[in-house]
Amino acid sequence: MEPSFKKIFSSTYYICNTSIYEIPQLCRPSAPLLTNRRREMAAVSSSAEYNRMKEVKEFDETKMGVKGLTDSGITTIPKFFVQMPEVRSTLKPCSEDHAGIPLIDLSRMNSPDHRPRIVDELREAAKNWGFFQVINHGVPVAVLNKTIESIKSFHEQPQELKAKHYVRTEQSGVMYATNNDLFRSKAASWHDFVHVWMSPEPADVDQIPDACRSEIVAWDKEATMVAETVAELLSEGLGVAAGKLREAGLLFTKTIAGVYYPFCPQPDLTLGLNHHTDPGVLTIISNGEYISVEHRVLANSSNEPRISIVEFFNMDKRVESCRYGPLPELVTPESPARYRNFTVKEFHDNFFSKGLDSKSLVEKLMV
Ligand SMILES: O=C(O)CCC(=O)C(=O)O
Ligand SMILES: [Fe+2]
C-alpha cells in the first residue's frame, strides 16, 4: 500500500501508518458537533468538575500514561475519559473508500501540462473540505516506516524512560504527556504523545529521545519538503506567487507529534483524540478561501496500537506583537477583508481559552 499524507487546512501534514486504510479512523463527523452555546449549556456543575479534576490529578501521567492503563488490563475506563454522549461517535473505522477524502496526486506537478489541474484540485479540496490526502509526494517508504516504528518504540519503552521527557508547559524541546488538553478538556481522550519542536529553535539533538532521534530528524527533512511543495501549490491556488504563503511565515514554526493510540477497552465511551480544528492561520491569510475541517480520532478498538506522526507548520509564535491578517493581494473592493489583523498573543489567548478550537477563534476574528 502506498504511503500517504493527509493535510488539514493549516499547513498541517499527517501521516497515519503507511496504509490509507487507517485514515478513516479520523472521520468527518456524521453528527453535528457541539456549538459553543451547547457546550456552555452542557458545562458540568462545579462539584462534578472538582471531582473530575481530582481524578485527573490522581492519574499520575508520569507513572502511567494511557498506554499504562491499557497494559494494566483494565476493562472499564476511568470516568474522566468518558465523553458526553453528544461528543461520542457512532462511527466505526471505515473501509477502503476512506470517506471520499480528496486525493491529490503530486507525481506530475512539475509538468506544465498537469500542474494547473493539480493546483485546481488542491484549491477545491482546501476550499470545500479543508482536508486532503497527498500521494506520490516523494517521501521514501523506508523513512515513513522507520519513523512510525521509532515512535512506537518510544511509547513502548519502560515508563521511567518516557517520564524523563514529561513536561506540561513546554513550548520548545521535547514533551511527553497524555493529552495536550488534559486539564482543559471536559473529558480526556485515549492517547499519549511526544512532541519535538523543530523550528525556529530546534530541540537539541541530544534532547530528542534515543528511540526516535535519527528518525525524527530524517522525518522533518522529508516532511518539510512536502510542506514547501504544498504551500507553493496552495499559493498558486489563491492566484498569488508560489512563494507567498511561505514568505508570510506559514511554515515558520515546526512541531512534530508522535501520537500513540493504544487499545481502548470501551472505545464507544471515549475518543482517541477530542474534536478540534488545528491551530494555524491559513484560513485568515487566504481571506476565508481555505477552510479548516473539524476532526477527531476514534478510540482504538484494535489490539494493534495506532501510531500517528503529525508535523505542524505554523506562523512565528515567539513574537507576540507580530501581526497576521489576510494577504493584501487578496483584499480588493470586490473582495473585502473577511478577517481583521490580529496579534500572535491574541491568537494564543483565544485559541487556548476556546479549548483548542481554532474554528471559534477564526469566527471571532471576522470583520
Ligand atoms: O492522529 C491523527 O490522525 C490526528 C491527530 C490530530 O488531529 C492532531 O494531532 O491534531
Ligand atoms: Fe488535528
mmCIF file of C-alpha atoms and ligand atoms in Angstrom:
data_model
loop_
_atom_site.group_PDB
_atom_site.id
_atom_site.type_symbol
_atom_site.label_atom_id
_atom_site.label_comp_id
_atom_site.label_asym_id
_atom_site.label_seq_id
_atom_site.Cartn_x
_atom_site.Cartn_y
_atom_site.Cartn_z
ATOM 1 C CA MET A 1 0.000 0.000 0.000
ATOM 2 C CA GLU A 2 1.262 3.396 -0.901
ATOM 3 C CA PRO A 3 2.266 5.659 1.977
ATOM 4 C CA SER A 4 0.018 8.617 2.303
ATOM 5 C CA PHE A 5 -0.104 12.149 3.613
ATOM 6 C CA LYS A 6 -3.150 13.881 4.780
ATOM 7 C CA LYS A 7 -3.368 17.563 5.109
ATOM 8 C CA ILE A 8 -5.615 19.579 7.301
ATOM 9 C CA PHE A 9 -6.079 23.198 6.373
ATOM 10 C CA SER A 10 -3.421 24.960 8.332
ATOM 11 C CA SER A 11 -0.414 23.557 6.563
ATOM 12 C CA THR A 12 -0.528 20.605 8.909
ATOM 13 C CA TYR A 13 0.570 17.328 7.457
ATOM 14 C CA TYR A 14 -0.388 13.985 8.762
ATOM 15 C CA ILE A 15 0.909 10.533 8.240
ATOM 16 C CA CYS A 16 -1.190 7.756 9.656
ATOM 17 C CA ASN A 17 0.646 4.478 9.408
ATOM 18 C CA THR A 18 1.639 3.552 5.912
ATOM 19 C CA SER A 19 -1.787 2.494 4.843
ATOM 20 C CA ILE A 20 -4.566 4.696 3.613
ATOM 21 C CA TYR A 21 -6.972 2.221 5.216
ATOM 22 C CA GLU A 22 -6.130 3.719 8.574
ATOM 23 C CA ILE A 23 -7.155 7.191 7.603
ATOM 24 C CA PRO A 24 -10.899 6.787 8.020
ATOM 25 C CA GLN A 25 -10.368 6.451 11.755
ATOM 26 C CA LEU A 26 -10.169 10.158 11.514
ATOM 27 C CA CYS A 27 -13.569 10.742 10.007
ATOM 28 C CA ARG A 28 -15.756 13.633 9.131
ATOM 29 C CA PRO A 29 -18.251 13.811 11.964
ATOM 30 C CA SER A 30 -21.644 12.436 10.982
ATOM 31 C CA ALA A 31 -23.478 14.139 13.798
ATOM 32 C CA PRO A 32 -23.178 17.874 14.394
ATOM 33 C CA LEU A 33 -20.507 18.595 16.955
ATOM 34 C CA LEU A 34 -21.166 20.855 19.880
ATOM 35 C CA THR A 35 -21.541 24.523 19.211
ATOM 36 C CA ASN A 36 -20.161 26.901 21.807
ATOM 37 C CA ARG A 37 -23.653 27.627 23.054
ATOM 38 C CA ARG A 38 -24.442 23.981 23.525
ATOM 39 C CA ARG A 39 -21.065 23.462 25.109
ATOM 40 C CA GLU A 40 -21.844 26.147 27.637
ATOM 41 C CA MET A 41 -25.239 24.615 28.327
ATOM 42 C CA ALA A 42 -23.658 21.241 28.791
ATOM 43 C CA ALA A 43 -20.997 22.554 31.151
ATOM 44 C CA VAL A 44 -20.646 20.339 34.165
ATOM 45 C CA SER A 45 -21.502 21.665 37.626
ATOM 46 C CA SER A 46 -18.605 22.915 39.682
ATOM 47 C CA SER A 47 -18.693 19.974 42.082
ATOM 48 C CA ALA A 48 -18.653 17.487 39.227
ATOM 49 C CA GLU A 49 -15.804 19.491 37.750
ATOM 50 C CA TYR A 50 -13.987 19.354 41.084
ATOM 51 C CA ASN A 51 -14.332 15.567 41.214
ATOM 52 C CA ARG A 52 -13.169 15.229 37.646
ATOM 53 C CA MET A 53 -10.101 17.366 38.267
ATOM 54 C CA LYS A 54 -9.341 15.347 41.392
ATOM 55 C CA GLU A 55 -9.495 12.174 39.364
ATOM 56 C CA VAL A 56 -7.312 13.682 36.632
ATOM 57 C CA LYS A 57 -4.721 14.759 39.163
ATOM 58 C CA GLU A 58 -4.712 11.364 40.829
ATOM 59 C CA PHE A 59 -3.912 9.829 37.496
ATOM 60 C CA ASP A 60 -0.188 10.397 37.646
ATOM 61 C CA GLU A 61 0.782 10.536 33.999
ATOM 62 C CA THR A 62 4.466 10.422 34.843
ATOM 63 C CA LYS A 63 3.929 6.964 36.360
ATOM 64 C CA MET A 64 1.434 5.719 33.849
ATOM 65 C CA GLY A 65 0.249 7.134 30.564
ATOM 66 C CA VAL A 66 -2.886 5.950 28.789
ATOM 67 C CA LYS A 67 -0.784 3.093 27.471
ATOM 68 C CA GLY A 68 -0.092 2.085 31.075
ATOM 69 C CA LEU A 69 -3.833 1.940 31.739
ATOM 70 C CA THR A 70 -4.304 -0.368 28.774
ATOM 71 C CA ASP A 71 -1.359 -2.533 29.871
ATOM 72 C CA SER A 72 -2.783 -2.845 33.384
ATOM 73 C CA GLY A 73 -5.598 -4.876 31.862
ATOM 74 C CA ILE A 74 -8.493 -2.660 32.935
ATOM 75 C CA THR A 75 -11.825 -3.474 31.359
ATOM 76 C CA THR A 76 -13.587 -0.218 32.197
ATOM 77 C CA ILE A 77 -12.067 3.173 31.555
ATOM 78 C CA PRO A 78 -11.641 5.779 34.337
ATOM 79 C CA LYS A 79 -14.557 8.207 34.490
ATOM 80 C CA PHE A 80 -12.588 11.224 33.385
ATOM 81 C CA PHE A 81 -12.195 9.643 29.939
ATOM 82 C CA VAL A 82 -15.930 9.235 29.455
ATOM 83 C CA GLN A 83 -17.179 11.740 26.911
ATOM 84 C CA MET A 84 -20.607 13.328 26.929
ATOM 85 C CA PRO A 85 -22.990 11.417 24.659
ATOM 86 C CA GLU A 86 -23.189 14.276 22.132
ATOM 87 C CA VAL A 87 -19.443 14.140 21.634
ATOM 88 C CA ARG A 88 -19.066 10.385 21.290
ATOM 89 C CA SER A 89 -19.003 8.858 17.879
ATOM 90 C CA THR A 90 -21.129 6.099 16.482
ATOM 91 C CA LEU A 91 -18.783 5.784 13.531
ATOM 92 C CA LYS A 92 -16.719 2.667 13.101
ATOM 93 C CA PRO A 93 -13.298 2.605 11.466
ATOM 94 C CA CYS A 94 -14.459 2.508 7.891
ATOM 95 C CA SER A 95 -13.354 0.701 4.813
ATOM 96 C CA GLU A 96 -11.247 1.429 1.761
ATOM 97 C CA ASP A 97 -13.272 4.271 0.330
ATOM 98 C CA HIS A 98 -11.747 6.486 3.049
ATOM 99 C CA ALA A 99 -14.855 8.627 3.243
ATOM 100 C CA GLY A 100 -14.274 10.284 -0.131
ATOM 101 C CA ILE A 101 -11.394 12.405 1.148
ATOM 102 C CA PRO A 102 -9.883 14.276 -1.829
ATOM 103 C CA LEU A 103 -6.781 12.562 -3.155
ATOM 104 C CA ILE A 104 -4.079 14.774 -4.669
ATOM 105 C CA ASP A 105 -1.501 13.056 -6.847
ATOM 106 C CA LEU A 106 1.692 15.114 -6.921
ATOM 107 C CA SER A 107 3.591 12.858 -9.331
ATOM 108 C CA ARG A 108 3.310 15.202 -12.308
ATOM 109 C CA MET A 109 3.278 18.533 -10.540
ATOM 110 C CA ASN A 110 6.390 19.742 -12.350
ATOM 111 C CA SER A 111 4.850 19.187 -15.753
ATOM 112 C CA PRO A 112 3.351 22.418 -17.145
ATOM 113 C CA ASP A 113 0.597 20.302 -18.704
ATOM 114 C CA HIS A 114 -0.506 18.873 -15.378
ATOM 115 C CA ARG A 115 0.314 21.462 -12.744
ATOM 116 C CA PRO A 116 -2.747 23.717 -13.337
ATOM 117 C CA ARG A 117 -5.070 20.745 -12.831
ATOM 118 C CA ILE A 118 -3.265 19.748 -9.615
ATOM 119 C CA VAL A 119 -3.488 23.335 -8.347
ATOM 120 C CA ASP A 120 -7.234 23.349 -9.137
ATOM 121 C CA GLU A 121 -7.814 20.061 -7.331
ATOM 122 C CA LEU A 122 -5.887 21.252 -4.320
ATOM 123 C CA ARG A 123 -7.736 24.569 -4.206
ATOM 124 C CA GLU A 124 -11.115 22.838 -4.383
ATOM 125 C CA ALA A 125 -10.138 20.408 -1.618
ATOM 126 C CA ALA A 126 -8.811 23.184 0.633
ATOM 127 C CA LYS A 127 -11.897 25.265 -0.102
ATOM 128 C CA ASN A 128 -14.591 22.640 0.295
ATOM 129 C CA TRP A 129 -13.079 20.149 2.707
ATOM 130 C CA GLY A 130 -10.137 21.806 4.423
ATOM 131 C CA PHE A 131 -8.595 18.358 4.276
ATOM 132 C CA PHE A 132 -6.923 16.164 1.690
ATOM 133 C CA GLN A 133 -4.571 13.265 1.213
ATOM 134 C CA VAL A 134 -1.415 13.696 -0.850
ATOM 135 C CA ILE A 135 0.094 10.774 -2.730
ATOM 136 C CA ASN A 136 3.277 10.392 -4.751
ATOM 137 C CA HIS A 137 4.862 13.044 -2.565
ATOM 138 C CA GLY A 138 8.325 11.554 -2.886
ATOM 139 C CA VAL A 139 8.921 10.585 0.753
ATOM 140 C CA PRO A 140 10.669 7.208 0.718
ATOM 141 C CA VAL A 141 8.590 4.399 2.191
ATOM 142 C CA ALA A 142 11.580 3.385 4.307
ATOM 143 C CA VAL A 143 11.639 6.788 6.013
ATOM 144 C CA LEU A 144 7.930 6.535 6.710
ATOM 145 C CA ASN A 145 8.130 3.049 8.141
ATOM 146 C CA LYS A 146 11.194 3.749 10.239
ATOM 147 C CA THR A 147 9.633 6.882 11.713
ATOM 148 C CA ILE A 148 6.449 5.060 12.642
ATOM 149 C CA GLU A 149 8.415 2.174 14.181
ATOM 150 C CA SER A 150 10.606 4.558 16.158
ATOM 151 C CA ILE A 151 7.611 6.394 17.643
ATOM 152 C CA LYS A 152 6.107 3.026 18.531
ATOM 153 C CA SER A 153 9.384 2.060 20.251
ATOM 154 C CA PHE A 154 9.449 5.332 22.147
ATOM 155 C CA HIS A 155 5.989 4.721 23.583
ATOM 156 C CA GLU A 156 6.651 1.049 24.250
ATOM 157 C CA GLN A 157 9.778 1.545 26.360
ATOM 158 C CA PRO A 158 9.620 1.381 30.158
ATOM 159 C CA GLN A 159 7.667 4.249 31.687
ATOM 160 C CA GLU A 160 10.671 5.664 33.589
ATOM 161 C CA LEU A 161 12.489 6.318 30.291
ATOM 162 C CA LYS A 162 9.491 8.184 28.862
ATOM 163 C CA ALA A 163 8.948 10.051 32.116
ATOM 164 C CA LYS A 164 12.340 11.764 31.670
ATOM 165 C CA HIS A 165 10.655 13.739 28.871
ATOM 166 C CA TYR A 166 7.493 14.524 30.793
ATOM 167 C CA VAL A 167 6.568 18.220 30.915
ATOM 168 C CA ARG A 168 3.268 20.045 30.785
ATOM 169 C CA THR A 169 4.031 23.589 29.756
ATOM 170 C CA GLU A 170 6.970 23.325 27.401
ATOM 171 C CA GLN A 171 6.866 25.144 24.061
ATOM 172 C CA SER A 172 10.296 24.030 22.978
ATOM 173 C CA GLY A 173 12.489 20.981 23.251
ATOM 174 C CA VAL A 174 10.687 17.697 23.825
ATOM 175 C CA MET A 175 7.430 16.979 25.611
ATOM 176 C CA TYR A 176 5.918 13.604 26.515
ATOM 177 C CA ALA A 177 2.489 13.537 28.096
ATOM 178 C CA THR A 178 -1.014 12.192 27.977
ATOM 179 C CA ASN A 179 -3.444 14.521 26.190
ATOM 180 C CA ASN A 180 -2.309 18.037 25.413
ATOM 181 C CA ASP A 181 -5.600 19.348 26.824
ATOM 182 C CA LEU A 182 -5.790 17.051 29.872
ATOM 183 C CA PHE A 183 -6.521 19.870 32.308
ATOM 184 C CA ARG A 184 -8.638 21.919 29.928
ATOM 185 C CA SER A 185 -10.938 19.457 28.227
ATOM 186 C CA LYS A 186 -14.282 18.273 29.558
ATOM 187 C CA ALA A 187 -13.108 14.681 29.155
ATOM 188 C CA ALA A 188 -9.750 13.132 28.349
ATOM 189 C CA SER A 189 -9.115 11.071 25.232
ATOM 190 C CA TRP A 190 -7.348 7.753 24.783
ATOM 191 C CA HIS A 191 -3.799 8.583 23.674
ATOM 192 C CA ASP A 192 -0.288 9.570 24.753
ATOM 193 C CA PHE A 193 2.020 11.758 22.699
ATOM 194 C CA VAL A 194 5.558 13.005 22.304
ATOM 195 C CA HIS A 195 6.183 16.443 20.790
ATOM 196 C CA VAL A 196 9.507 17.580 19.373
ATOM 197 C CA TRP A 197 9.969 21.230 18.435
ATOM 198 C CA MET A 198 11.992 21.531 15.210
ATOM 199 C CA SER A 199 11.855 25.250 14.362
ATOM 200 C CA PRO A 200 12.584 28.104 14.934
ATOM 201 C CA GLU A 201 14.579 26.830 17.942
ATOM 202 C CA PRO A 202 15.017 23.155 17.296
ATOM 203 C CA ALA A 203 15.324 20.772 20.209
ATOM 204 C CA ASP A 204 18.977 19.882 20.824
ATOM 205 C CA VAL A 205 19.622 16.638 19.032
ATOM 206 C CA ASP A 206 20.659 15.113 22.379
ATOM 207 C CA GLN A 207 17.321 16.063 23.880
ATOM 208 C CA ILE A 208 15.382 14.016 21.324
ATOM 209 C CA PRO A 209 14.673 10.576 22.821
ATOM 210 C CA ASP A 210 17.156 7.875 21.761
ATOM 211 C CA ALA A 211 14.336 5.686 20.480
ATOM 212 C CA CYS A 212 13.402 8.108 17.691
ATOM 213 C CA ARG A 213 16.247 10.631 17.365
ATOM 214 C CA SER A 214 17.626 9.949 13.892
ATOM 215 C CA GLU A 215 14.165 9.103 12.550
ATOM 216 C CA ILE A 216 12.674 12.403 13.751
ATOM 217 C CA VAL A 217 15.489 14.342 12.120
ATOM 218 C CA ALA A 218 15.079 12.442 8.835
ATOM 219 C CA TRP A 219 11.331 12.791 9.006
ATOM 220 C CA ASP A 220 11.484 16.550 9.486
ATOM 221 C CA LYS A 221 13.615 16.898 6.370
ATOM 222 C CA GLU A 222 11.185 14.947 4.201
ATOM 223 C CA ALA A 223 8.008 16.449 5.618
ATOM 224 C CA THR A 224 9.381 19.966 5.233
ATOM 225 C CA MET A 225 9.967 19.366 1.537
ATOM 226 C CA VAL A 226 6.387 18.224 1.110
ATOM 227 C CA ALA A 227 5.120 21.159 3.157
ATOM 228 C CA GLU A 228 7.007 23.577 0.931
ATOM 229 C CA THR A 229 5.570 21.978 -2.180
ATOM 230 C CA VAL A 230 2.022 22.050 -0.864
ATOM 231 C CA ALA A 231 2.429 25.660 0.301
ATOM 232 C CA GLU A 232 3.507 26.591 -3.242
ATOM 233 C CA LEU A 233 0.550 24.846 -4.814
ATOM 234 C CA LEU A 234 -1.822 26.423 -2.294
ATOM 235 C CA SER A 235 -0.356 29.851 -3.070
ATOM 236 C CA GLU A 236 -0.897 29.283 -6.773
ATOM 237 C CA GLY A 237 -4.438 28.211 -5.971
ATOM 238 C CA LEU A 238 -5.013 31.652 -4.474
ATOM 239 C CA GLY A 239 -3.618 33.307 -7.590
ATOM 240 C CA VAL A 240 -0.567 34.701 -5.783
ATOM 241 C CA ALA A 241 3.141 33.988 -6.319
ATOM 242 C CA ALA A 242 4.203 30.432 -5.457
ATOM 243 C CA GLY A 243 6.414 31.600 -2.560
ATOM 244 C CA LYS A 244 3.788 33.861 -0.996
ATOM 245 C CA LEU A 245 2.416 31.685 1.820
ATOM 246 C CA ARG A 246 5.879 30.646 2.819
ATOM 247 C CA GLU A 247 7.025 34.278 2.878
ATOM 248 C CA ALA A 248 4.006 35.084 5.006
ATOM 249 C CA GLY A 249 5.506 32.771 7.614
ATOM 250 C CA LEU A 250 3.171 29.818 7.234
ATOM 251 C CA LEU A 251 5.913 27.232 7.654
ATOM 252 C CA PHE A 252 7.945 29.092 10.231
ATOM 253 C CA THR A 253 7.270 27.067 13.379
ATOM 254 C CA LYS A 254 7.538 23.308 13.138
ATOM 255 C CA THR A 255 6.472 20.750 15.721
ATOM 256 C CA ILE A 256 6.430 17.012 15.264
ATOM 257 C CA ALA A 257 3.918 14.989 17.255
ATOM 258 C CA GLY A 258 4.229 11.218 17.617
ATOM 259 C CA VAL A 259 0.849 10.066 18.883
ATOM 260 C CA TYR A 260 0.170 6.618 20.342
ATOM 261 C CA TYR A 261 -3.388 5.280 20.475
ATOM 262 C CA PRO A 262 -3.372 2.056 22.499
ATOM 263 C CA PHE A 263 -6.258 -0.409 22.571
ATOM 264 C CA CYS A 264 -9.201 1.035 24.459
ATOM 265 C CA PRO A 265 -11.463 -1.404 26.346
ATOM 266 C CA GLN A 266 -14.543 0.838 25.962
ATOM 267 C CA PRO A 267 -13.981 2.661 22.674
ATOM 268 C CA ASP A 268 -17.610 3.753 22.359
ATOM 269 C CA LEU A 269 -17.436 5.811 25.556
ATOM 270 C CA THR A 270 -14.434 7.937 24.702
ATOM 271 C CA LEU A 271 -12.383 9.239 21.760
ATOM 272 C CA GLY A 272 -8.808 8.739 20.596
ATOM 273 C CA LEU A 273 -8.451 12.498 20.261
ATOM 274 C CA ASN A 274 -11.040 15.123 21.118
ATOM 275 C CA HIS A 275 -12.652 17.033 18.286
ATOM 276 C CA HIS A 276 -10.748 20.137 17.299
ATOM 277 C CA THR A 277 -9.546 22.218 14.417
ATOM 278 C CA ASP A 278 -5.793 22.585 14.096
ATOM 279 C CA PRO A 279 -4.200 25.905 15.016
ATOM 280 C CA GLY A 280 -2.940 27.858 12.047
ATOM 281 C CA VAL A 281 -3.542 30.970 10.014
ATOM 282 C CA LEU A 282 -4.208 29.671 6.515
ATOM 283 C CA THR A 283 -7.936 30.445 6.681
ATOM 284 C CA ILE A 284 -7.216 34.044 7.629
ATOM 285 C CA ILE A 285 -4.253 34.571 5.289
ATOM 286 C CA SER A 286 -6.325 33.197 2.399
ATOM 287 C CA ASN A 287 -9.151 35.567 3.383
ATOM 288 C CA GLY A 288 -11.501 32.683 4.005
ATOM 289 C CA GLU A 289 -10.806 30.851 0.752
ATOM 290 C CA TYR A 290 -9.303 27.825 2.530
ATOM 291 C CA ILE A 291 -11.221 26.351 5.420
ATOM 292 C CA SER A 292 -10.402 24.240 8.451
ATOM 293 C CA VAL A 293 -12.020 20.876 8.979
ATOM 294 C CA GLU A 294 -13.176 19.904 12.431
ATOM 295 C CA HIS A 295 -11.882 16.432 13.166
ATOM 296 C CA ARG A 296 -11.459 13.862 15.888
ATOM 297 C CA VAL A 297 -9.971 10.393 16.208
ATOM 298 C CA LEU A 298 -11.990 7.354 17.271
ATOM 299 C CA ALA A 299 -10.677 5.421 20.260
ATOM 300 C CA ASN A 300 -8.709 2.434 19.078
ATOM 301 C CA SER A 301 -10.730 -0.766 19.296
ATOM 302 C CA SER A 302 -7.978 -2.942 17.838
ATOM 303 C CA ASN A 303 -5.256 -4.733 19.784
ATOM 304 C CA GLU A 304 -2.674 -3.164 17.473
ATOM 305 C CA PRO A 305 -1.709 0.330 18.646
ATOM 306 C CA ARG A 306 -2.297 3.068 16.114
ATOM 307 C CA ILE A 307 0.640 5.424 15.554
ATOM 308 C CA SER A 308 0.207 8.791 14.001
ATOM 309 C CA ILE A 309 3.005 11.185 13.091
ATOM 310 C CA VAL A 310 1.965 14.766 12.617
ATOM 311 C CA GLU A 311 4.116 17.707 11.664
ATOM 312 C CA PHE A 312 2.528 21.047 12.388
ATOM 313 C CA PHE A 313 3.691 24.012 10.337
ATOM 314 C CA ASN A 314 2.701 27.321 11.814
ATOM 315 C CA MET A 315 3.380 31.022 11.963
ATOM 316 C CA ASP A 316 6.087 32.559 14.125
ATOM 317 C CA LYS A 317 4.611 32.331 17.590
ATOM 318 C CA ARG A 318 7.518 33.815 19.506
ATOM 319 C CA VAL A 319 6.950 37.471 18.731
ATOM 320 C CA GLU A 320 3.695 38.156 20.475
ATOM 321 C CA SER A 321 3.213 41.560 18.890
ATOM 322 C CA CYS A 322 3.643 40.189 15.351
ATOM 323 C CA ARG A 323 0.507 40.830 13.263
ATOM 324 C CA TYR A 324 -1.188 38.500 10.798
ATOM 325 C CA GLY A 325 -4.158 39.046 8.539
ATOM 326 C CA PRO A 326 -5.491 38.373 5.025
ATOM 327 C CA LEU A 327 -2.841 38.641 2.278
ATOM 328 C CA PRO A 328 -3.115 42.204 0.926
ATOM 329 C CA GLU A 329 -3.178 40.830 -2.658
ATOM 330 C CA LEU A 330 -6.460 39.088 -1.886
ATOM 331 C CA VAL A 331 -8.219 42.131 -0.487
ATOM 332 C CA THR A 332 -9.950 44.239 -3.147
ATOM 333 C CA PRO A 333 -13.076 46.415 -3.210
ATOM 334 C CA GLU A 334 -14.900 43.426 -4.750
ATOM 335 C CA SER A 335 -13.482 41.043 -2.186
ATOM 336 C CA PRO A 336 -13.055 42.956 1.092
ATOM 337 C CA ALA A 337 -11.157 41.572 4.075
ATOM 338 C CA ARG A 338 -13.241 38.962 5.854
ATOM 339 C CA TYR A 339 -10.886 38.943 8.829
ATOM 340 C CA ARG A 340 -9.183 41.666 10.770
ATOM 341 C CA ASN A 341 -5.485 41.650 11.551
ATOM 342 C CA PHE A 342 -4.538 40.114 14.879
ATOM 343 C CA THR A 343 -1.501 39.622 17.042
ATOM 344 C CA VAL A 344 0.016 36.268 17.860
ATOM 345 C CA LYS A 345 -0.798 36.893 21.523
ATOM 346 C CA GLU A 346 -4.452 37.363 20.656
ATOM 347 C CA PHE A 347 -4.369 34.153 18.664
ATOM 348 C CA HIS A 348 -2.903 32.194 21.558
ATOM 349 C CA ASP A 349 -5.096 33.603 24.281
ATOM 350 C CA ASN A 350 -8.216 32.867 22.310
ATOM 351 C CA PHE A 351 -7.139 29.524 20.982
ATOM 352 C CA PHE A 352 -6.445 28.076 24.386
ATOM 353 C CA SER A 353 -9.463 29.643 26.047
ATOM 354 C CA LYS A 354 -11.635 28.046 23.378
ATOM 355 C CA GLY A 355 -10.431 24.594 24.291
ATOM 356 C CA LEU A 356 -8.070 24.066 21.360
ATOM 357 C CA ASP A 357 -10.644 25.098 18.814
ATOM 358 C CA SER A 358 -9.378 27.385 16.091
ATOM 359 C CA LYS A 359 -12.781 27.451 14.395
ATOM 360 C CA SER A 360 -14.361 29.643 17.031
ATOM 361 C CA LEU A 361 -11.185 31.702 17.113
ATOM 362 C CA VAL A 362 -11.401 32.299 13.384
ATOM 363 C CA GLU A 363 -15.060 33.311 13.780
ATOM 364 C CA LYS A 364 -14.014 35.793 16.411
ATOM 365 C CA LEU A 365 -11.568 37.445 14.029
ATOM 366 C CA MET A 366 -14.190 38.057 11.343
ATOM 367 C CA VAL A 367 -14.664 41.654 10.303
HETATM 368 O O1 LIG B 1 -3.832 11.033 14.887
HETATM 369 C C1 LIG B 1 -4.328 11.594 13.929
HETATM 370 O O2 LIG B 1 -4.545 11.015 12.885
HETATM 371 C C2 LIG B 1 -4.725 13.036 14.019
HETATM 372 C C3 LIG B 1 -4.026 13.821 15.052
HETATM 373 C C4 LIG B 1 -4.525 15.232 15.087
HETATM 374 O O3 LIG B 1 -5.562 15.568 14.591
HETATM 375 C C5 LIG B 1 -3.704 16.263 15.752
HETATM 376 O O4 LIG B 1 -2.693 15.920 16.395
HETATM 377 O O5 LIG B 1 -4.045 17.449 15.630
HETATM 378 FE FE FE B 2 -5.651 17.732 14.392
#
